[in-house]
mmCIF file of C-alpha atoms in Angstrom:
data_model
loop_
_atom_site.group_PDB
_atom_site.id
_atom_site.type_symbol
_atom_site.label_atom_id
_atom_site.label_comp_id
_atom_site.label_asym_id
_atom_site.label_seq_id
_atom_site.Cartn_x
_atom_site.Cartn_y
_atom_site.Cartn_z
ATOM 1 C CA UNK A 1 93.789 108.124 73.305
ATOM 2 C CA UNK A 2 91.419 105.610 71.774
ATOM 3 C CA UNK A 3 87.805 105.009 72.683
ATOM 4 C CA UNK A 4 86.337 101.615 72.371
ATOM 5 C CA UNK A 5 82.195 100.943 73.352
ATOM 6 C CA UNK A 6 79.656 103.126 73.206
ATOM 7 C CA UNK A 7 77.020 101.396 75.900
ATOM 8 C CA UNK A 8 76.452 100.732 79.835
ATOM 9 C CA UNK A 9 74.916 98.196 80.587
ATOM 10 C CA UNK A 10 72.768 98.258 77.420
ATOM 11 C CA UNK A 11 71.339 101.799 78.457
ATOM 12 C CA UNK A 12 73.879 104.312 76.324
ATOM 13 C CA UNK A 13 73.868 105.841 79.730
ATOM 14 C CA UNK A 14 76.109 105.664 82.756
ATOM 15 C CA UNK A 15 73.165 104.926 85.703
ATOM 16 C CA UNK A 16 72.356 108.242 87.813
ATOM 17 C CA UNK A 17 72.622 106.173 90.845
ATOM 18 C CA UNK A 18 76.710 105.218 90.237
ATOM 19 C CA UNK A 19 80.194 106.964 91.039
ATOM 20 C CA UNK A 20 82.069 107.230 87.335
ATOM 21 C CA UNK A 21 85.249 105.283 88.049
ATOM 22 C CA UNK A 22 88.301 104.309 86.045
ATOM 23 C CA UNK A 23 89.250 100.721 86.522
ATOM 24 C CA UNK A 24 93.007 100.285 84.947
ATOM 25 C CA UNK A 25 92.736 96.482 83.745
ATOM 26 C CA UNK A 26 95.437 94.408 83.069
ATOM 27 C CA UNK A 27 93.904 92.037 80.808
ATOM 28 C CA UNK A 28 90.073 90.718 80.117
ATOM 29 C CA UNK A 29 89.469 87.793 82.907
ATOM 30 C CA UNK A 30 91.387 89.866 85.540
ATOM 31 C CA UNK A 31 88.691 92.401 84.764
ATOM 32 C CA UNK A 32 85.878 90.058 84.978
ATOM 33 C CA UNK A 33 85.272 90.130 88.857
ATOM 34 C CA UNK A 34 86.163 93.389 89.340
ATOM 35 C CA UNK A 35 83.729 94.934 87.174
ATOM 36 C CA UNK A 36 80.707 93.190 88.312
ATOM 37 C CA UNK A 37 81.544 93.930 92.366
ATOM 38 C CA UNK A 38 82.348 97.480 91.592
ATOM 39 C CA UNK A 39 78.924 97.725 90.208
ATOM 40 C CA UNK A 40 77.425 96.248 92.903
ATOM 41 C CA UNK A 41 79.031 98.286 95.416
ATOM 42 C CA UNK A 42 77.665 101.226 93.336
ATOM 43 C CA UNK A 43 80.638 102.373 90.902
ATOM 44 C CA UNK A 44 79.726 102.441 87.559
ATOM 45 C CA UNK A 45 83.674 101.719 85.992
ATOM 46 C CA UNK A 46 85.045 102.429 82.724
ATOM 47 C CA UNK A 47 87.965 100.903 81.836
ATOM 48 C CA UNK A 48 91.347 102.247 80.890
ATOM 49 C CA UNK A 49 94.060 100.146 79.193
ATOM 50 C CA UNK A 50 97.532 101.106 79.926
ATOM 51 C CA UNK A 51 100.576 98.298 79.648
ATOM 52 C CA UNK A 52 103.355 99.312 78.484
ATOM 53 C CA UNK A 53 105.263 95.959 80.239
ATOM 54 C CA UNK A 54 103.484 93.672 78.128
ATOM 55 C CA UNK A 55 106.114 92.182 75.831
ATOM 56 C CA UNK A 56 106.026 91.149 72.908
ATOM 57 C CA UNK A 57 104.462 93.523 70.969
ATOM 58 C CA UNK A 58 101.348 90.501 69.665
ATOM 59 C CA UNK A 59 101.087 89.595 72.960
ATOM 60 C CA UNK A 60 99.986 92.731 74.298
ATOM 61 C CA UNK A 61 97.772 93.377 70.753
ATOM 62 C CA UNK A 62 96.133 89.689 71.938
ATOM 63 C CA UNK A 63 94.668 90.565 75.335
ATOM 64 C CA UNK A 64 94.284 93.678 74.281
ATOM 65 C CA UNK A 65 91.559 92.278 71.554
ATOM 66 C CA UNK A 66 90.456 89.960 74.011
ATOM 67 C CA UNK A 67 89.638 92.472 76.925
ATOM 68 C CA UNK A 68 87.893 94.749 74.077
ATOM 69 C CA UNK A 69 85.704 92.032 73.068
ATOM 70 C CA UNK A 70 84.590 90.602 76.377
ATOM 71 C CA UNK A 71 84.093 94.634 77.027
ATOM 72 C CA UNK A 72 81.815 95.073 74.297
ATOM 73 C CA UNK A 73 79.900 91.859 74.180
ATOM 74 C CA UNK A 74 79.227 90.701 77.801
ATOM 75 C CA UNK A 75 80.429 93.199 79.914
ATOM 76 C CA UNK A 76 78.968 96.129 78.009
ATOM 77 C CA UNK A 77 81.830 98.664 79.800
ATOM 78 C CA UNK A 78 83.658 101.213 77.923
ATOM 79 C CA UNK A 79 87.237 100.609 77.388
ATOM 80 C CA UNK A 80 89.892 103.650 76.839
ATOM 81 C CA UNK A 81 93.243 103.020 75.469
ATOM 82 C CA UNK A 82 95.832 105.419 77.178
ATOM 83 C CA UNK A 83 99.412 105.933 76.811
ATOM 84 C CA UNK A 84 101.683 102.680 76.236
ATOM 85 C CA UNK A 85 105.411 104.226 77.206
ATOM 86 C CA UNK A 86 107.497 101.562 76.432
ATOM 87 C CA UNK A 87 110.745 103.704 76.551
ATOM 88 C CA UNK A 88 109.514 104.945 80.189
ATOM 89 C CA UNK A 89 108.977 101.094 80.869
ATOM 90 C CA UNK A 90 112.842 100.333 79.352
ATOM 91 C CA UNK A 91 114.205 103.002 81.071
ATOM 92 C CA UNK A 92 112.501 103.192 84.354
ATOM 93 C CA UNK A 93 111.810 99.491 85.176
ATOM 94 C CA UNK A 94 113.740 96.971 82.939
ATOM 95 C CA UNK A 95 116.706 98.223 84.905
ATOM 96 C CA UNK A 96 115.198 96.320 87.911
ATOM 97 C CA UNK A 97 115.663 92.923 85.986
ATOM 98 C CA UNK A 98 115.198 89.938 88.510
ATOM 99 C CA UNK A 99 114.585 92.087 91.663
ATOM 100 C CA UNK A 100 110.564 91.692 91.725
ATOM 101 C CA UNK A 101 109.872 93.514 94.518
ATOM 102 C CA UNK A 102 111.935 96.854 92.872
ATOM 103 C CA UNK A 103 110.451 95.961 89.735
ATOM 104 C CA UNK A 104 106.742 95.406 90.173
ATOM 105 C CA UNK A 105 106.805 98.539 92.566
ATOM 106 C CA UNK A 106 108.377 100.802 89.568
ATOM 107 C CA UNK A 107 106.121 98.747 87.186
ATOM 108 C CA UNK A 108 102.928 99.627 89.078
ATOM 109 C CA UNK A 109 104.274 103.229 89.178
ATOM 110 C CA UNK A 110 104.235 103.717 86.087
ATOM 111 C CA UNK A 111 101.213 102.603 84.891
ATOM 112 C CA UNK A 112 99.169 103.608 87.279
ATOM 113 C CA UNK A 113 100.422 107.137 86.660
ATOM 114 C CA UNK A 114 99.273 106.597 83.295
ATOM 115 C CA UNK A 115 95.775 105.886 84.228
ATOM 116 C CA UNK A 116 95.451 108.677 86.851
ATOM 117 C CA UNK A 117 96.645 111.041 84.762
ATOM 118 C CA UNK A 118 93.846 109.967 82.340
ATOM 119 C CA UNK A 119 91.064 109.948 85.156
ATOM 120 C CA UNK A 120 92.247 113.266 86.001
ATOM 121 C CA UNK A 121 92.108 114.553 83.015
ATOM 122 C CA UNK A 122 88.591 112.917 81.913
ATOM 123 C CA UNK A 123 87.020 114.316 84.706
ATOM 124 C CA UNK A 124 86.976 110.973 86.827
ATOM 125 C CA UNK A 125 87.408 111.224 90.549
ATOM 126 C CA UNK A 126 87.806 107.609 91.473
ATOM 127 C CA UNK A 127 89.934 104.979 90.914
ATOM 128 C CA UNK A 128 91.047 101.318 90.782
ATOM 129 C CA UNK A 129 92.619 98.476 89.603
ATOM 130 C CA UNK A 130 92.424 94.890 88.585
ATOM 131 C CA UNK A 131 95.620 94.259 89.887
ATOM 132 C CA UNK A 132 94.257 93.874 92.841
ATOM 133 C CA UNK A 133 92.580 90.319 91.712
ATOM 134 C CA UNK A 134 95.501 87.882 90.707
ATOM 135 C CA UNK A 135 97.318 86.043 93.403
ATOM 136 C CA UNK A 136 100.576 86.974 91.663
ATOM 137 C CA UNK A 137 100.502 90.385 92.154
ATOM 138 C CA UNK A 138 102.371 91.719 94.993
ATOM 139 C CA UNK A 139 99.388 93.270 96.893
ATOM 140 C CA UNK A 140 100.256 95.085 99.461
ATOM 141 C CA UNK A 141 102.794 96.851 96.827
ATOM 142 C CA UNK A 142 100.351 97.620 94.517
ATOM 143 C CA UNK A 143 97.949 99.030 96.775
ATOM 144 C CA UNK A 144 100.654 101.481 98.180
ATOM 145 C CA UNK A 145 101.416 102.575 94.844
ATOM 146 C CA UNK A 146 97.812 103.038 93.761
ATOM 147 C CA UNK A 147 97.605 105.050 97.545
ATOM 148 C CA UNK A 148 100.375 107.229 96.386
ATOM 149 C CA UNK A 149 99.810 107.975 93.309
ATOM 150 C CA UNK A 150 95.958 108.728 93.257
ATOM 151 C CA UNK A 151 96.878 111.282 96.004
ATOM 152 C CA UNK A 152 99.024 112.853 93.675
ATOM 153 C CA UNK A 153 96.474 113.493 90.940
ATOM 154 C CA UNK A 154 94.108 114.205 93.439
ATOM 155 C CA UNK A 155 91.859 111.154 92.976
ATOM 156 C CA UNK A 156 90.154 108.424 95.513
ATOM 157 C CA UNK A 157 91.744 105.105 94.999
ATOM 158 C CA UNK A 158 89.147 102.433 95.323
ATOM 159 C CA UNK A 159 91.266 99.793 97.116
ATOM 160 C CA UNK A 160 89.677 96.258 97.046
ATOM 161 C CA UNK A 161 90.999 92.922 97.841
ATOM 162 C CA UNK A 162 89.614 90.790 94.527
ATOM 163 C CA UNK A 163 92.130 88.090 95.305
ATOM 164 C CA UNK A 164 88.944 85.931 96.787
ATOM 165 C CA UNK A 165 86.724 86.039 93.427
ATOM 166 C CA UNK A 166 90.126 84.664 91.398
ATOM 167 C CA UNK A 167 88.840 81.141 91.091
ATOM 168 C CA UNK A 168 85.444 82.402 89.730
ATOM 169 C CA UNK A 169 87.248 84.772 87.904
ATOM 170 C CA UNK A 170 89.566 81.675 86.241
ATOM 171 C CA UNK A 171 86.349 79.546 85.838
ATOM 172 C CA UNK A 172 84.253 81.972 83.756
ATOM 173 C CA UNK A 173 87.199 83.061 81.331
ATOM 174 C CA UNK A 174 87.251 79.836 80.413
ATOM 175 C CA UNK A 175 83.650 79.168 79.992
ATOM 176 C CA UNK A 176 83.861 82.223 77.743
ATOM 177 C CA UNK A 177 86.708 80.932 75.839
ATOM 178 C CA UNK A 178 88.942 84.088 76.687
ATOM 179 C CA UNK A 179 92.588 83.733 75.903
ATOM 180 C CA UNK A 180 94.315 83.354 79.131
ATOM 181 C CA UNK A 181 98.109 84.650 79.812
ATOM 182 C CA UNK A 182 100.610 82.378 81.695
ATOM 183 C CA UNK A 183 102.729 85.239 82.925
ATOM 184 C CA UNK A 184 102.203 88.516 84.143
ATOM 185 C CA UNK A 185 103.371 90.532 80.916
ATOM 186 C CA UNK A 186 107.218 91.767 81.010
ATOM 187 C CA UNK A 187 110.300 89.476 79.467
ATOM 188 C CA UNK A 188 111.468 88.962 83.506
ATOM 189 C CA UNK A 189 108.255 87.875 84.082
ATOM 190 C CA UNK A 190 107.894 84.848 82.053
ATOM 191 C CA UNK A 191 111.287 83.813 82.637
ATOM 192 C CA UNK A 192 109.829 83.769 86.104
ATOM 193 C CA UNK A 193 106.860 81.462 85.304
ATOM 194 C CA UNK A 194 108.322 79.427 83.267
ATOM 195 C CA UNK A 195 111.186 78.237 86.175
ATOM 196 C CA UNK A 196 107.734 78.209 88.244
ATOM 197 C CA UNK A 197 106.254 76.002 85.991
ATOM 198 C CA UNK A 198 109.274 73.725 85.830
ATOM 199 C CA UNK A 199 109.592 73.347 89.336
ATOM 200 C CA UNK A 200 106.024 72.480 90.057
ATOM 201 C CA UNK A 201 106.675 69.754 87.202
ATOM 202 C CA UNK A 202 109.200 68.567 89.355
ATOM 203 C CA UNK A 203 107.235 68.778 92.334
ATOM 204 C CA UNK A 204 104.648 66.502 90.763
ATOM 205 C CA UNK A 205 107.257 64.228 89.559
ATOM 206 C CA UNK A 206 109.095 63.757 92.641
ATOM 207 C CA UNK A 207 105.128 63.040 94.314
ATOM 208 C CA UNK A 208 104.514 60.263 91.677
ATOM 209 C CA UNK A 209 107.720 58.237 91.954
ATOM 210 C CA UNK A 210 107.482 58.720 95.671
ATOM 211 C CA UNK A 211 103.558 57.602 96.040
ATOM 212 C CA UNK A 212 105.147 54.333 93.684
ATOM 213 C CA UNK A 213 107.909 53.207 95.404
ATOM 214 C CA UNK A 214 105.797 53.613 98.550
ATOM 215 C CA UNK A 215 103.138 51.565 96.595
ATOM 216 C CA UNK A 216 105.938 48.787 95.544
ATOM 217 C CA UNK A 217 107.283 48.430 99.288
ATOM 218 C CA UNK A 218 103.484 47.936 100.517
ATOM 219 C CA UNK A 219 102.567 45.342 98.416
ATOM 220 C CA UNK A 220 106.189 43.546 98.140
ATOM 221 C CA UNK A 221 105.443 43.300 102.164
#
C-alpha cells in the first residue's frame, strides 16, 4: 500500500471540524466534484485508488499519474494506492463479458471491497465513491453494492448522487488539461464505447443528409 501527498488543504492537518473519509476514485476529473462537495458537506476525504479493471496496463499507470497530480497540486488530498487484483478481476468478473449489468455489479464488488477493507483497516469509518458522478455508471447498482459492502466492514457509506456536477466536472478537467478516458476502464468496456461512438456517428450522419435533402426539396419548390 502506497502513500502519495503529505498535505490538506495546505494545513499538513486534516481540519478538527471534518469526518476522515475514504473516497475510492476512479480516475482524476471523476474525483474533481466529489471532493470539493464532500468538503463542503463537512467530510474531509482521502482518496484510495483501487482498479484492478483498468486495462491495459499504461492506461491504468496514465490516470493513475493524472489523478496523483491533480491530487497533489490543486486538490491538495492524499491519495492511497490499495490492492490492484487483476486475477480476482479475470476470474471473478471477465467471466461476465457483454452482460453489463452482471458485470459492473461484480466489478463494483470487487473494488469496493478493496477500498473498505482499506478504510477498515486505516481506521476510517466512512465511505464513498466517485462512481457515483459519471452518467455511465449504473447508479442504482453501484450504490447497492457500496450499501452492501460497507455494512460488511462495518463502515457508513456516504451515498451521493454527483451525476448533476458532471458537466462542471467535464468543463474543469479540461481547463486543467487532465487526460480524459473515453471508456470506463475494462476490455468489454471500450468495445462498448467504441460501437457507442459509431452509432452516434451515424446518428449525426443520418441528421445531416436528412436536414439536406429537406433543404434541396425546399428550395427546388
Amino acid at each position: 500500500m502506497q502513500f502519495h501527498g503529505d498535505d490538506k488543504n495546505g494545513s499538513g492537518l486534516v481540519p478538527s471540524s471534518r469526518t476522515p473519509l475514504l473516497l475510492h476514485a476512479c480516475c482524476g476529473p471523476c474525483s474533481i466534484e466529489p471532493v470539493e462537495l464532500l468538503r463542503r458537506e463537512g467530510f474531509e476525504p482521502t482518496i484510495c485508488w483501487t482498479n484492478p479493471n483498468i486495462q491495459p496496463v499504461a492506461e491504468h499507470d496514465r490516470r493513475l499519474a493524472t489523478l496523483r497530480a491533480w491530487a497533489a497540486d490543486v486538490a491538495h488530498v492524499d491519495v492511497i494506492v490499495a490492492g490492484d487484483n487483476r486475477s480476482a478481476w479475470e476470474t471473478g468478473v471477465a467471466p461476465h463479458g457483454f452482460d453489463r449489468a452482471a458485470r459492473c455489479r461484480a466489478c463494483y464488488a470487487l473494488r469496493l471491497a478493496e477500498a473498505c477493507r482499506t478504510a477498515r483497516e486505516l481506521g476510517f469509518t466512512h465511505i464513498s465513491t466517485t462512481l457515483a458522478v459519471s452518467p455511465y455508471q449504473l447508479f442504482e447498482t453501484c450504490g447497492d453494492v457500496l450499501a452492501k459492502t460497507a455494512a460488511a466492514y462495518g463502515l457508513t457509506p456516504v451515498w451521493r448522487d454527483f451525476r448533476p456536477y458532471y458537466p462542471e466536472a467535464t468543463r474543469t478537467s479540461r481547463d486543467l488539461g487532465m487526460y480524459r478516458q473515453n471508456y470506463c476502464g475494462c476490455r468489454f468496456s471500450a468495445a462498448e464505447a467504441a460501437v457507442e461512438r459509431h452509432e452516434a456517428r451515424d446518428r449525426r450522419k443520418a441528421e445531416r443528409e436528412a436536414a439536406h435533402a429537406a433543404a434541396s426539396v425546399a428550395a427546388a419548390r
